[in-house]
mmCIF file with all atom_site columns, C-alpha atoms in Angstrom:
data_model
loop_
_atom_site.group_PDB
_atom_site.id
_atom_site.type_symbol
_atom_site.label_atom_id
_atom_site.label_alt_id
_atom_site.label_comp_id
_atom_site.label_asym_id
_atom_site.label_entity_id
_atom_site.label_seq_id
_atom_site.pdbx_PDB_ins_code
_atom_site.Cartn_x
_atom_site.Cartn_y
_atom_site.Cartn_z
_atom_site.occupancy
_atom_site.B_iso_or_equiv
_atom_site.pdbx_formal_charge
_atom_site.auth_seq_id
_atom_site.auth_comp_id
_atom_site.auth_asym_id
_atom_site.auth_atom_id
_atom_site.pdbx_PDB_model_num
ATOM 1   C CA . GLY A 1 1   ? 0.000   0.000  0.000   1.00 83.00 ? 1   GLY A CA 1
ATOM 2   C CA . GLU A 1 2   ? 0.834   3.654  -0.096  1.00 89.00 ? 2   GLU A CA 1
ATOM 3   C CA . ASN A 1 3   ? 3.338   5.118  2.347   1.00 94.00 ? 3   ASN A CA 1
ATOM 4   C CA . VAL A 1 4   ? 3.803   8.854  2.889   1.00 97.00 ? 4   VAL A CA 1
ATOM 5   C CA . GLU A 1 5   ? 6.818   10.310 4.665   1.00 98.00 ? 5   GLU A CA 1
ATOM 6   C CA . GLN A 1 6   ? 6.717   13.931 5.878   1.00 98.00 ? 6   GLN A CA 1
ATOM 7   C CA . HIS A 1 7   ? 9.582   16.177 6.985   1.00 98.00 ? 7   HIS A CA 1
ATOM 8   C CA . PRO A 1 8   ? 10.365  17.958 9.176   1.00 98.00 ? 8   PRO A CA 1
ATOM 9   C CA . SER A 1 9   ? 8.287   16.875 12.167  1.00 97.00 ? 9   SER A CA 1
ATOM 10  C CA . THR A 1 10  ? 8.648   20.315 13.754  1.00 98.00 ? 10  THR A CA 1
ATOM 11  C CA . LEU A 1 11  ? 9.416   23.671 12.184  1.00 98.00 ? 11  LEU A CA 1
ATOM 12  C CA . SER A 1 12  ? 9.971   26.972 13.944  1.00 98.00 ? 12  SER A CA 1
ATOM 13  C CA . VAL A 1 13  ? 10.091  30.135 11.846  1.00 98.00 ? 13  VAL A CA 1
ATOM 14  C CA . GLN A 1 14  ? 10.157  33.838 12.480  1.00 98.00 ? 14  GLN A CA 1
ATOM 15  C CA . GLU A 1 15  ? 7.084   35.788 11.497  1.00 98.00 ? 15  GLU A CA 1
ATOM 16  C CA . GLY A 1 16  ? 7.431   36.951 7.908   1.00 97.00 ? 16  GLY A CA 1
ATOM 17  C CA . ASP A 1 17  ? 9.792   34.142 6.908   1.00 97.00 ? 17  ASP A CA 1
ATOM 18  C CA . SER A 1 18  ? 8.883   31.257 4.633   1.00 98.00 ? 18  SER A CA 1
ATOM 19  C CA . ALA A 1 19  ? 8.111   27.682 5.690   1.00 98.00 ? 19  ALA A CA 1
ATOM 20  C CA . VAL A 1 20  ? 8.598   24.594 3.570   1.00 98.00 ? 20  VAL A CA 1
ATOM 21  C CA . ILE A 1 21  ? 7.301   21.111 4.323   1.00 98.00 ? 21  ILE A CA 1
ATOM 22  C CA . LYS A 1 22  ? 8.242   18.132 2.176   1.00 98.00 ? 22  LYS A CA 1
ATOM 23  C CA . CYS A 1 23  ? 6.533   14.794 1.578   1.00 98.00 ? 23  CYS A CA 1
ATOM 24  C CA . THR A 1 24  ? 7.438   11.710 -0.386  1.00 98.00 ? 24  THR A CA 1
ATOM 25  C CA . TYR A 1 25  ? 5.073   8.954  -1.462  1.00 97.00 ? 25  TYR A CA 1
ATOM 26  C CA . SER A 1 26  ? 5.626   5.394  -2.568  1.00 96.00 ? 26  SER A CA 1
ATOM 27  C CA . ASP A 1 27  ? 2.720   4.505  -4.883  1.00 93.00 ? 27  ASP A CA 1
ATOM 28  C CA . SER A 1 28  ? 3.378   5.834  -8.386  1.00 92.00 ? 28  SER A CA 1
ATOM 29  C CA . ALA A 1 29  ? -0.355  5.454  -9.113  1.00 90.00 ? 29  ALA A CA 1
ATOM 30  C CA . SER A 1 30  ? -1.277  8.101  -6.537  1.00 91.00 ? 30  SER A CA 1
ATOM 31  C CA . ASN A 1 31  ? -2.790  11.080 -8.315  1.00 91.00 ? 31  ASN A CA 1
ATOM 32  C CA . TYR A 1 32  ? -4.278  13.348 -5.653  1.00 92.00 ? 32  TYR A CA 1
ATOM 33  C CA . PHE A 1 33  ? -2.244  15.226 -3.024  1.00 95.00 ? 33  PHE A CA 1
ATOM 34  C CA . PRO A 1 34  ? -4.063  17.388 -0.471  1.00 95.00 ? 34  PRO A CA 1
ATOM 35  C CA . TRP A 1 35  ? -2.604  19.377 2.416   1.00 97.00 ? 35  TRP A CA 1
ATOM 36  C CA . TYR A 1 36  ? -4.459  19.831 5.669   1.00 97.00 ? 36  TYR A CA 1
ATOM 37  C CA . LYS A 1 37  ? -3.999  22.242 8.574   1.00 98.00 ? 37  LYS A CA 1
ATOM 38  C CA . GLN A 1 38  ? -5.092  21.117 12.016  1.00 98.00 ? 38  GLN A CA 1
ATOM 39  C CA . GLU A 1 39  ? -5.473  23.507 14.911  1.00 96.00 ? 39  GLU A CA 1
ATOM 40  C CA . LEU A 1 40  ? -5.877  22.427 18.514  1.00 93.00 ? 40  LEU A CA 1
ATOM 41  C CA . GLY A 1 41  ? -9.267  20.878 19.186  1.00 90.00 ? 41  GLY A CA 1
ATOM 42  C CA . LYS A 1 42  ? -10.318 20.941 15.558  1.00 93.00 ? 42  LYS A CA 1
ATOM 43  C CA . GLY A 1 43  ? -10.420 18.550 12.659  1.00 95.00 ? 43  GLY A CA 1
ATOM 44  C CA . PRO A 1 44  ? -8.008  18.865 9.716   1.00 97.00 ? 44  PRO A CA 1
ATOM 45  C CA . GLN A 1 45  ? -8.885  21.675 7.312   1.00 96.00 ? 45  GLN A CA 1
ATOM 46  C CA . LEU A 1 46  ? -8.111  21.336 3.619   1.00 94.00 ? 46  LEU A CA 1
ATOM 47  C CA . ILE A 1 47  ? -5.882  24.266 2.633   1.00 96.00 ? 47  ILE A CA 1
ATOM 48  C CA . ILE A 1 48  ? -4.736  23.309 -0.849  1.00 96.00 ? 48  ILE A CA 1
ATOM 49  C CA . ASP A 1 49  ? -4.615  20.255 -3.076  1.00 94.00 ? 49  ASP A CA 1
ATOM 50  C CA . ILE A 1 50  ? -2.976  19.264 -6.341  1.00 93.00 ? 50  ILE A CA 1
ATOM 51  C CA . ARG A 1 51  ? -3.628  16.543 -8.879  1.00 90.00 ? 51  ARG A CA 1
ATOM 52  C CA . SER A 1 52  ? -0.963  14.660 -10.766 1.00 85.00 ? 52  SER A CA 1
ATOM 53  C CA . ASN A 1 53  ? -1.580  16.456 -14.061 1.00 84.00 ? 53  ASN A CA 1
ATOM 54  C CA . VAL A 1 54  ? -0.397  19.727 -12.501 1.00 81.00 ? 54  VAL A CA 1
ATOM 55  C CA . GLY A 1 55  ? 3.136   20.596 -11.338 1.00 90.00 ? 55  GLY A CA 1
ATOM 56  C CA . GLU A 1 56  ? 2.377   23.617 -9.187  1.00 94.00 ? 56  GLU A CA 1
ATOM 57  C CA . LYS A 1 57  ? -0.601  25.355 -7.628  1.00 94.00 ? 57  LYS A CA 1
ATOM 58  C CA . LYS A 1 58  ? -0.770  28.595 -5.707  1.00 96.00 ? 58  LYS A CA 1
ATOM 59  C CA . ASP A 1 59  ? -3.366  30.194 -3.451  1.00 94.00 ? 59  ASP A CA 1
ATOM 60  C CA . GLN A 1 60  ? -2.314  33.544 -1.968  1.00 96.00 ? 60  GLN A CA 1
ATOM 61  C CA . ARG A 1 61  ? 0.544   32.806 0.481   1.00 97.00 ? 61  ARG A CA 1
ATOM 62  C CA . ILE A 1 62  ? 0.354   29.036 0.013   1.00 98.00 ? 62  ILE A CA 1
ATOM 63  C CA . ALA A 1 63  ? 1.797   27.006 -2.852  1.00 98.00 ? 63  ALA A CA 1
ATOM 64  C CA . VAL A 1 64  ? 2.254   23.314 -3.515  1.00 98.00 ? 64  VAL A CA 1
ATOM 65  C CA . THR A 1 65  ? 4.677   21.730 -5.960  1.00 97.00 ? 65  THR A CA 1
ATOM 66  C CA . LEU A 1 66  ? 4.610   18.167 -7.246  1.00 96.00 ? 66  LEU A CA 1
ATOM 67  C CA . ASN A 1 67  ? 7.428   16.149 -8.785  1.00 95.00 ? 67  ASN A CA 1
ATOM 68  C CA . LYS A 1 68  ? 5.892   12.919 -10.084 1.00 94.00 ? 68  LYS A CA 1
ATOM 69  C CA . THR A 1 69  ? 9.193   11.488 -11.261 1.00 94.00 ? 69  THR A CA 1
ATOM 70  C CA . ALA A 1 70  ? 10.771  11.805 -7.830  1.00 95.00 ? 70  ALA A CA 1
ATOM 71  C CA . LYS A 1 71  ? 7.459   11.104 -6.096  1.00 96.00 ? 71  LYS A CA 1
ATOM 72  C CA . HIS A 1 72  ? 7.600   14.064 -3.794  1.00 96.00 ? 72  HIS A CA 1
ATOM 73  C CA . PHE A 1 73  ? 5.508   17.143 -3.169  1.00 97.00 ? 73  PHE A CA 1
ATOM 74  C CA . SER A 1 74  ? 6.044   20.215 -1.023  1.00 98.00 ? 74  SER A CA 1
ATOM 75  C CA . LEU A 1 75  ? 4.040   22.907 0.737   1.00 98.00 ? 75  LEU A CA 1
ATOM 76  C CA . HIS A 1 76  ? 5.394   26.445 0.727   1.00 98.00 ? 76  HIS A CA 1
ATOM 77  C CA . ILE A 1 77  ? 4.011   29.139 3.022   1.00 98.00 ? 77  ILE A CA 1
ATOM 78  C CA . THR A 1 78  ? 5.348   32.646 2.427   1.00 97.00 ? 78  THR A CA 1
ATOM 79  C CA . GLU A 1 79  ? 5.178   35.666 4.749   1.00 98.00 ? 79  GLU A CA 1
ATOM 80  C CA . THR A 1 80  ? 4.232   33.477 7.687   1.00 98.00 ? 80  THR A CA 1
ATOM 81  C CA . GLN A 1 81  ? 1.934   34.879 10.370  1.00 97.00 ? 81  GLN A CA 1
ATOM 82  C CA . PRO A 1 82  ? 1.282   33.707 13.948  1.00 96.00 ? 82  PRO A CA 1
ATOM 83  C CA . GLU A 1 83  ? -2.086  32.286 12.846  1.00 96.00 ? 83  GLU A CA 1
ATOM 84  C CA . ASP A 1 84  ? -0.204  29.885 10.562  1.00 98.00 ? 84  ASP A CA 1
ATOM 85  C CA . SER A 1 85  ? 0.943   28.037 13.702  1.00 98.00 ? 85  SER A CA 1
ATOM 86  C CA . ALA A 1 86  ? -0.669  24.591 13.559  1.00 98.00 ? 86  ALA A CA 1
ATOM 87  C CA . VAL A 1 87  ? 0.033   20.996 12.581  1.00 98.00 ? 87  VAL A CA 1
ATOM 88  C CA . TYR A 1 88  ? 0.158   20.427 8.833   1.00 98.00 ? 88  TYR A CA 1
ATOM 89  C CA . PHE A 1 89  ? -0.480  17.074 7.178   1.00 98.00 ? 89  PHE A CA 1
ATOM 90  C CA . CYS A 1 90  ? 0.214   15.980 3.647   1.00 98.00 ? 90  CYS A CA 1
ATOM 91  C CA . ALA A 1 91  ? -1.702  13.094 2.123   1.00 96.00 ? 91  ALA A CA 1
ATOM 92  C CA . ALA A 1 92  ? -1.799  11.034 -1.039  1.00 94.00 ? 92  ALA A CA 1
ATOM 93  C CA . SER A 1 93  ? -4.459  8.928  -2.676  1.00 91.00 ? 93  SER A CA 1
ATOM 94  C CA . ARG A 1 94  ? -5.291  7.089  -5.853  1.00 86.00 ? 94  ARG A CA 1
ATOM 95  C CA . THR A 1 95  ? -8.678  8.405  -6.895  1.00 78.00 ? 95  THR A CA 1
ATOM 96  C CA . SER A 1 96  ? -10.235 6.183  -9.476  1.00 69.00 ? 96  SER A CA 1
ATOM 97  C CA . GLY A 1 97  ? -13.932 5.970  -10.200 1.00 62.00 ? 97  GLY A CA 1
ATOM 98  C CA . ALA A 1 98  ? -15.694 3.605  -7.884  1.00 59.00 ? 98  ALA A CA 1
ATOM 99  C CA . ALA A 1 99  ? -12.486 2.860  -5.996  1.00 59.00 ? 99  ALA A CA 1
ATOM 100 C CA . GLY A 1 100 ? -13.058 5.955  -3.925  1.00 69.00 ? 100 GLY A CA 1
ATOM 101 C CA . ASN A 1 101 ? -10.593 8.260  -2.230  1.00 78.00 ? 101 ASN A CA 1
ATOM 102 C CA . LYS A 1 102 ? -8.637  6.631  0.577   1.00 87.00 ? 102 LYS A CA 1
ATOM 103 C CA . LEU A 1 103 ? -6.173  9.156  1.949   1.00 92.00 ? 103 LEU A CA 1
ATOM 104 C CA . THR A 1 104 ? -2.802  8.043  3.318   1.00 94.00 ? 104 THR A CA 1
ATOM 105 C CA . PHE A 1 105 ? -1.423  10.761 5.584   1.00 97.00 ? 105 PHE A CA 1
ATOM 106 C CA . GLY A 1 106 ? 2.084   11.804 6.449   1.00 98.00 ? 106 GLY A CA 1
ATOM 107 C CA . GLY A 1 107 ? 3.079   12.005 10.102  1.00 97.00 ? 107 GLY A CA 1
ATOM 108 C CA . GLY A 1 108 ? 2.485   15.750 10.364  1.00 98.00 ? 108 GLY A CA 1
ATOM 109 C CA . THR A 1 109 ? 4.619   18.854 10.847  1.00 98.00 ? 109 THR A CA 1
ATOM 110 C CA . ARG A 1 110 ? 4.120   21.081 13.848  1.00 98.00 ? 110 ARG A CA 1
ATOM 111 C CA . VAL A 1 111 ? 4.750   24.648 12.672  1.00 98.00 ? 111 VAL A CA 1
ATOM 112 C CA . LEU A 1 112 ? 5.421   27.420 15.162  1.00 98.00 ? 112 LEU A CA 1
ATOM 113 C CA . VAL A 1 113 ? 5.555   30.999 13.908  1.00 98.00 ? 113 VAL A CA 1
ATOM 114 C CA . LYS A 1 114 ? 7.318   33.237 16.391  1.00 96.00 ? 114 LYS A CA 1
ATOM 115 C CA . PRO A 1 115 ? 6.235   36.887 16.476  1.00 92.00 ? 115 PRO A CA 1
ATOM 116 C CA . LYS B 2 1   ? -23.413 26.433 5.134   1.00 66.00 ? 1   LYS B CA 1
ATOM 117 C CA . ALA B 2 2   ? -23.129 23.980 7.994   1.00 81.00 ? 2   ALA B CA 1
ATOM 118 C CA . GLY B 2 3   ? -20.003 21.866 8.145   1.00 93.00 ? 3   GLY B CA 1
ATOM 119 C CA . VAL B 2 4   ? -19.573 18.212 8.993   1.00 97.00 ? 4   VAL B CA 1
ATOM 120 C CA . THR B 2 5   ? -21.234 17.531 12.333  1.00 97.00 ? 5   THR B CA 1
ATOM 121 C CA . GLN B 2 6   ? -20.032 14.771 14.614  1.00 98.00 ? 6   GLN B CA 1
ATOM 122 C CA . THR B 2 7   ? -21.736 13.688 17.808  1.00 97.00 ? 7   THR B CA 1
ATOM 123 C CA . PRO B 2 8   ? -20.942 13.319 20.562  1.00 97.00 ? 8   PRO B CA 1
ATOM 124 C CA . ARG B 2 9   ? -17.786 15.452 20.890  1.00 97.00 ? 9   ARG B CA 1
ATOM 125 C CA . TYR B 2 10  ? -16.482 13.522 23.879  1.00 97.00 ? 10  TYR B CA 1
ATOM 126 C CA . LEU B 2 11  ? -17.140 10.010 25.104  1.00 97.00 ? 11  LEU B CA 1
ATOM 127 C CA . ILE B 2 12  ? -15.786 7.891  27.939  1.00 98.00 ? 12  ILE B CA 1
ATOM 128 C CA . LYS B 2 13  ? -16.377 4.157  27.796  1.00 98.00 ? 13  LYS B CA 1
ATOM 129 C CA . THR B 2 14  ? -15.209 1.105  29.706  1.00 98.00 ? 14  THR B CA 1
ATOM 130 C CA . ARG B 2 15  ? -13.239 -1.759 28.218  1.00 98.00 ? 15  ARG B CA 1
ATOM 131 C CA . GLY B 2 16  ? -15.525 -4.370 26.691  1.00 98.00 ? 16  GLY B CA 1
ATOM 132 C CA . GLN B 2 17  ? -18.352 -1.947 25.963  1.00 98.00 ? 17  GLN B CA 1
ATOM 133 C CA . GLN B 2 18  ? -19.424 -0.893 22.511  1.00 98.00 ? 18  GLN B CA 1
ATOM 134 C CA . VAL B 2 19  ? -19.864 2.606  21.119  1.00 98.00 ? 19  VAL B CA 1
ATOM 135 C CA . THR B 2 20  ? -21.635 4.259  18.209  1.00 98.00 ? 20  THR B CA 1
ATOM 136 C CA . LEU B 2 21  ? -20.441 7.527  16.723  1.00 98.00 ? 21  LEU B CA 1
ATOM 137 C CA . SER B 2 22  ? -22.531 9.666  14.415  1.00 98.00 ? 22  SER B CA 1
ATOM 138 C CA . CYS B 2 23  ? -21.669 11.892 11.480  1.00 98.00 ? 23  CYS B CA 1
ATOM 139 C CA . SER B 2 24  ? -23.850 14.283 9.470   1.00 98.00 ? 24  SER B CA 1
ATOM 140 C CA . PRO B 2 25  ? -22.101 15.337 6.247   1.00 97.00 ? 25  PRO B CA 1
ATOM 141 C CA . ILE B 2 26  ? -22.348 18.707 4.564   1.00 96.00 ? 26  ILE B CA 1
ATOM 142 C CA . SER B 2 27  ? -25.675 19.029 2.775   1.00 95.00 ? 27  SER B CA 1
ATOM 143 C CA . GLY B 2 28  ? -25.367 17.581 -0.727  1.00 92.00 ? 28  GLY B CA 1
ATOM 144 C CA . HIS B 2 29  ? -22.263 15.541 0.073   1.00 93.00 ? 29  HIS B CA 1
ATOM 145 C CA . ARG B 2 30  ? -22.746 11.867 -0.683  1.00 92.00 ? 30  ARG B CA 1
ATOM 146 C CA . SER B 2 31  ? -19.373 10.412 0.290   1.00 92.00 ? 31  SER B CA 1
ATOM 147 C CA . VAL B 2 32  ? -18.402 9.921  3.928   1.00 95.00 ? 32  VAL B CA 1
ATOM 148 C CA . SER B 2 33  ? -15.108 8.629  5.286   1.00 95.00 ? 33  SER B CA 1
ATOM 149 C CA . TRP B 2 34  ? -13.905 7.859  8.775   1.00 97.00 ? 34  TRP B CA 1
ATOM 150 C CA . TYR B 2 35  ? -10.389 8.230  10.148  1.00 98.00 ? 35  TYR B CA 1
ATOM 151 C CA . GLN B 2 36  ? -8.776  7.425  13.475  1.00 98.00 ? 36  GLN B CA 1
ATOM 152 C CA . GLN B 2 37  ? -6.196  9.847  14.860  1.00 98.00 ? 37  GLN B CA 1
ATOM 153 C CA . THR B 2 38  ? -3.779  8.876  17.635  1.00 97.00 ? 38  THR B CA 1
ATOM 154 C CA . PRO B 2 39  ? -0.445  10.376 18.741  1.00 93.00 ? 39  PRO B CA 1
ATOM 155 C CA . GLY B 2 40  ? 1.363   7.132  17.927  1.00 91.00 ? 40  GLY B CA 1
ATOM 156 C CA . GLN B 2 41  ? -0.211  6.058  14.634  1.00 93.00 ? 41  GLN B CA 1
ATOM 157 C CA . GLY B 2 42  ? -1.283  9.416  13.266  1.00 95.00 ? 42  GLY B CA 1
ATOM 158 C CA . LEU B 2 43  ? -4.251  9.623  10.914  1.00 97.00 ? 43  LEU B CA 1
ATOM 159 C CA . GLN B 2 44  ? -5.404  6.238  9.682   1.00 97.00 ? 44  GLN B CA 1
ATOM 160 C CA . PHE B 2 45  ? -8.210  5.448  7.244   1.00 95.00 ? 45  PHE B CA 1
ATOM 161 C CA . LEU B 2 46  ? -11.072 3.363  8.613   1.00 97.00 ? 46  LEU B CA 1
ATOM 162 C CA . PHE B 2 47  ? -13.680 3.197  5.826   1.00 93.00 ? 47  PHE B CA 1
ATOM 163 C CA . GLU B 2 48  ? -15.443 5.129  3.093   1.00 93.00 ? 48  GLU B CA 1
ATOM 164 C CA . TYR B 2 49  ? -19.102 5.075  2.124   1.00 93.00 ? 49  TYR B CA 1
ATOM 165 C CA . PHE B 2 50  ? -20.901 6.312  -0.942  1.00 91.00 ? 50  PHE B CA 1
ATOM 166 C CA . SER B 2 51  ? -24.580 5.810  -1.707  1.00 89.00 ? 51  SER B CA 1
ATOM 167 C CA . GLU B 2 52  ? -24.938 3.544  1.326   1.00 93.00 ? 52  GLU B CA 1
ATOM 168 C CA . THR B 2 53  ? -22.200 1.201  0.055   1.00 92.00 ? 53  THR B CA 1
ATOM 169 C CA . GLN B 2 54  ? -18.797 0.684  1.631   1.00 92.00 ? 54  GLN B CA 1
ATOM 170 C CA . ARG B 2 55  ? -16.250 1.521  -1.085  1.00 88.00 ? 55  ARG B CA 1
ATOM 171 C CA . ASN B 2 56  ? -13.026 1.172  0.864   1.00 87.00 ? 56  ASN B CA 1
ATOM 172 C CA . LYS B 2 57  ? -11.929 -0.343 4.145   1.00 91.00 ? 57  LYS B CA 1
ATOM 173 C CA . GLY B 2 58  ? -8.736  0.232  6.092   1.00 93.00 ? 58  GLY B CA 1
ATOM 174 C CA . ASN B 2 59  ? -6.678  -2.253 8.064   1.00 93.00 ? 59  ASN B CA 1
ATOM 175 C CA . PHE B 2 60  ? -8.713  -2.352 11.225  1.00 96.00 ? 60  PHE B CA 1
ATOM 176 C CA . PRO B 2 61  ? -10.191 -5.403 12.985  1.00 97.00 ? 61  PRO B CA 1
ATOM 177 C CA . GLY B 2 62  ? -13.772 -6.455 12.417  1.00 96.00 ? 62  GLY B CA 1
ATOM 178 C CA . ARG B 2 63  ? -14.748 -4.789 15.713  1.00 98.00 ? 63  ARG B CA 1
ATOM 179 C CA . PHE B 2 64  ? -14.838 -1.576 13.709  1.00 98.00 ? 64  PHE B CA 1
ATOM 180 C CA . SER B 2 65  ? -17.853 -1.262 11.459  1.00 97.00 ? 65  SER B CA 1
ATOM 181 C CA . GLY B 2 66  ? -19.881 1.455  9.848   1.00 97.00 ? 66  GLY B CA 1
ATOM 182 C CA . ARG B 2 67  ? -22.862 2.231  7.719   1.00 97.00 ? 67  ARG B CA 1
ATOM 183 C CA . GLN B 2 68  ? -24.381 5.018  5.705   1.00 97.00 ? 68  GLN B CA 1
ATOM 184 C CA . PHE B 2 69  ? -28.029 5.889  5.523   1.00 97.00 ? 69  PHE B CA 1
ATOM 185 C CA . SER B 2 70  ? -30.087 7.062  2.544   1.00 96.00 ? 70  SER B CA 1
ATOM 186 C CA . ASN B 2 71  ? -29.743 10.694 3.693   1.00 94.00 ? 71  ASN B CA 1
ATOM 187 C CA . SER B 2 72  ? -25.899 10.251 3.611   1.00 95.00 ? 72  SER B CA 1
ATOM 188 C CA . ARG B 2 73  ? -25.592 10.406 7.386   1.00 97.00 ? 73  ARG B CA 1
ATOM 189 C CA . SER B 2 74  ? -23.162 7.815  8.705   1.00 98.00 ? 74  SER B CA 1
ATOM 190 C CA . GLU B 2 75  ? -22.437 5.935  11.886  1.00 98.00 ? 75  GLU B CA 1
ATOM 191 C CA . MET B 2 76  ? -19.472 3.915  12.975  1.00 98.00 ? 76  MET B CA 1
ATOM 192 C CA . ASN B 2 77  ? -19.527 1.291  15.669  1.00 98.00 ? 77  ASN B CA 1
ATOM 193 C CA . VAL B 2 78  ? -16.740 -0.175 17.738  1.00 98.00 ? 78  VAL B CA 1
ATOM 194 C CA . SER B 2 79  ? -17.544 -3.314 19.714  1.00 96.00 ? 79  SER B CA 1
ATOM 195 C CA . THR B 2 80  ? -15.641 -4.875 22.610  1.00 97.00 ? 80  THR B CA 1
ATOM 196 C CA . LEU B 2 81  ? -13.664 -1.701 23.252  1.00 98.00 ? 81  LEU B CA 1
ATOM 197 C CA . GLU B 2 82  ? -9.976  -1.933 24.084  1.00 98.00 ? 82  GLU B CA 1
ATOM 198 C CA . LEU B 2 83  ? -7.749  0.668  25.740  1.00 97.00 ? 83  LEU B CA 1
ATOM 199 C CA . GLY B 2 84  ? -5.960  1.123  22.411  1.00 97.00 ? 84  GLY B CA 1
ATOM 200 C CA . ASP B 2 85  ? -9.175  2.317  20.794  1.00 98.00 ? 85  ASP B CA 1
ATOM 201 C CA . SER B 2 86  ? -8.822  5.605  22.646  1.00 98.00 ? 86  SER B CA 1
ATOM 202 C CA . ALA B 2 87  ? -8.476  8.162  19.875  1.00 98.00 ? 87  ALA B CA 1
ATOM 203 C CA . LEU B 2 88  ? -9.989  11.073 18.019  1.00 98.00 ? 88  LEU B CA 1
ATOM 204 C CA . TYR B 2 89  ? -12.398 9.688  15.421  1.00 98.00 ? 89  TYR B CA 1
ATOM 205 C CA . LEU B 2 90  ? -12.825 11.985 12.464  1.00 98.00 ? 90  LEU B CA 1
ATOM 206 C CA . CYS B 2 91  ? -15.544 11.950 9.868   1.00 97.00 ? 91  CYS B CA 1
ATOM 207 C CA . ALA B 2 92  ? -15.056 13.638 6.499   1.00 96.00 ? 92  ALA B CA 1
ATOM 208 C CA . SER B 2 93  ? -17.478 14.254 3.674   1.00 95.00 ? 93  SER B CA 1
ATOM 209 C CA . SER B 2 94  ? -17.120 14.976 -0.012  1.00 91.00 ? 94  SER B CA 1
ATOM 210 C CA . ILE B 2 95  ? -19.519 15.779 -2.836  1.00 88.00 ? 95  ILE B CA 1
ATOM 211 C CA . THR B 2 96  ? -18.584 12.539 -4.542  1.00 78.00 ? 96  THR B CA 1
ATOM 212 C CA . LEU B 2 97  ? -15.878 9.916  -4.435  1.00 70.00 ? 97  LEU B CA 1
ATOM 213 C CA . ASN B 2 98  ? -12.981 11.747 -6.057  1.00 68.00 ? 98  ASN B CA 1
ATOM 214 C CA . TYR B 2 99  ? -13.161 15.210 -4.568  1.00 74.00 ? 99  TYR B CA 1
ATOM 215 C CA . GLY B 2 100 ? -11.455 16.778 -1.568  1.00 83.00 ? 100 GLY B CA 1
ATOM 216 C CA . TYR B 2 101 ? -12.765 15.978 1.869   1.00 90.00 ? 101 TYR B CA 1
ATOM 217 C CA . THR B 2 102 ? -14.029 18.335 4.565   1.00 94.00 ? 102 THR B CA 1
ATOM 218 C CA . PHE B 2 103 ? -13.431 17.016 8.059   1.00 96.00 ? 103 PHE B CA 1
ATOM 219 C CA . GLY B 2 104 ? -15.566 17.420 11.139  1.00 97.00 ? 104 GLY B CA 1
ATOM 220 C CA . SER B 2 105 ? -14.106 18.303 14.545  1.00 96.00 ? 105 SER B CA 1
ATOM 221 C CA . GLY B 2 106 ? -14.157 14.674 15.629  1.00 97.00 ? 106 GLY B CA 1
ATOM 222 C CA . THR B 2 107 ? -15.328 12.587 18.549  1.00 98.00 ? 107 THR B CA 1
ATOM 223 C CA . ARG B 2 108 ? -12.762 12.117 21.302  1.00 98.00 ? 108 ARG B CA 1
ATOM 224 C CA . LEU B 2 109 ? -13.196 8.569  22.625  1.00 98.00 ? 109 LEU B CA 1
ATOM 225 C CA . THR B 2 110 ? -11.507 7.574  25.850  1.00 98.00 ? 110 THR B CA 1
ATOM 226 C CA . VAL B 2 111 ? -11.587 3.920  26.908  1.00 98.00 ? 111 VAL B CA 1
ATOM 227 C CA . VAL B 2 112 ? -10.887 3.264  30.593  1.00 97.00 ? 112 VAL B CA 1
#
C-alpha cells in the first residue's frame, strides 16, 4: 500500500519568513495530493490540493509543488503569520472511479511561527 | 453552510463496551469517510461510504464497522472496546468519491 513520509516533524520560523514542508510517497499510481492544517481541538482543514496532471498550484501565500518522477511534493508558506501556527499534514491517494478516495497521511509537521 | 457535524464530541467508555459515533455530512455531500487519529499512529483510514455502500476499508479489525443511511448520514460502531481504541475519530465528507474531503471536529473517545 501507499506510504507517505513527511519532513520535518517540527518547524519553527520567524514571522514573515517562509516555511517549507516536504513529503514523499511510494505509490506511483497516486494522483491526488491534499494538504491539511489542524489547529488544537479541531479537525483537519483542507488548505490546498494538487492533482498529478499539474506541477504547481498557488493560493495567496500558500503554494504546492509536485514532482511525479521523484514522487515528492512540497508545501510552501510565504510571509508566515502567527495564525499559521498549527500541525500540517500531507496526504496522497489514488482516486479512481468507484475505488473511492482513501487518503494516506504523512506524520504531520508542527509549525510554530514566532512573532 | 453547515459543516460536517459529529456527535458526541467527547465520550468515555469502559473496556468491553461498545460505542456508536454519528456523522452528518455537509448538505449535498454523498461520500463519507472515517479516520482514526492517535499520537502514535497518526491519521489512519477506517472506511469510506458512498450511496450507502462501503467503497473502501482500512486495516482495522472487524470490531470496527460502519454504515451510511439514505440521507448520507453515517455511523461507525466499535464493539468490545480496548484501551488502544482511545483516539480522536474523524468523519469527512465529499460531494462525490474523487473530490477533496471536509473534516468534522471529531469525537474524542476515551476507553478506561
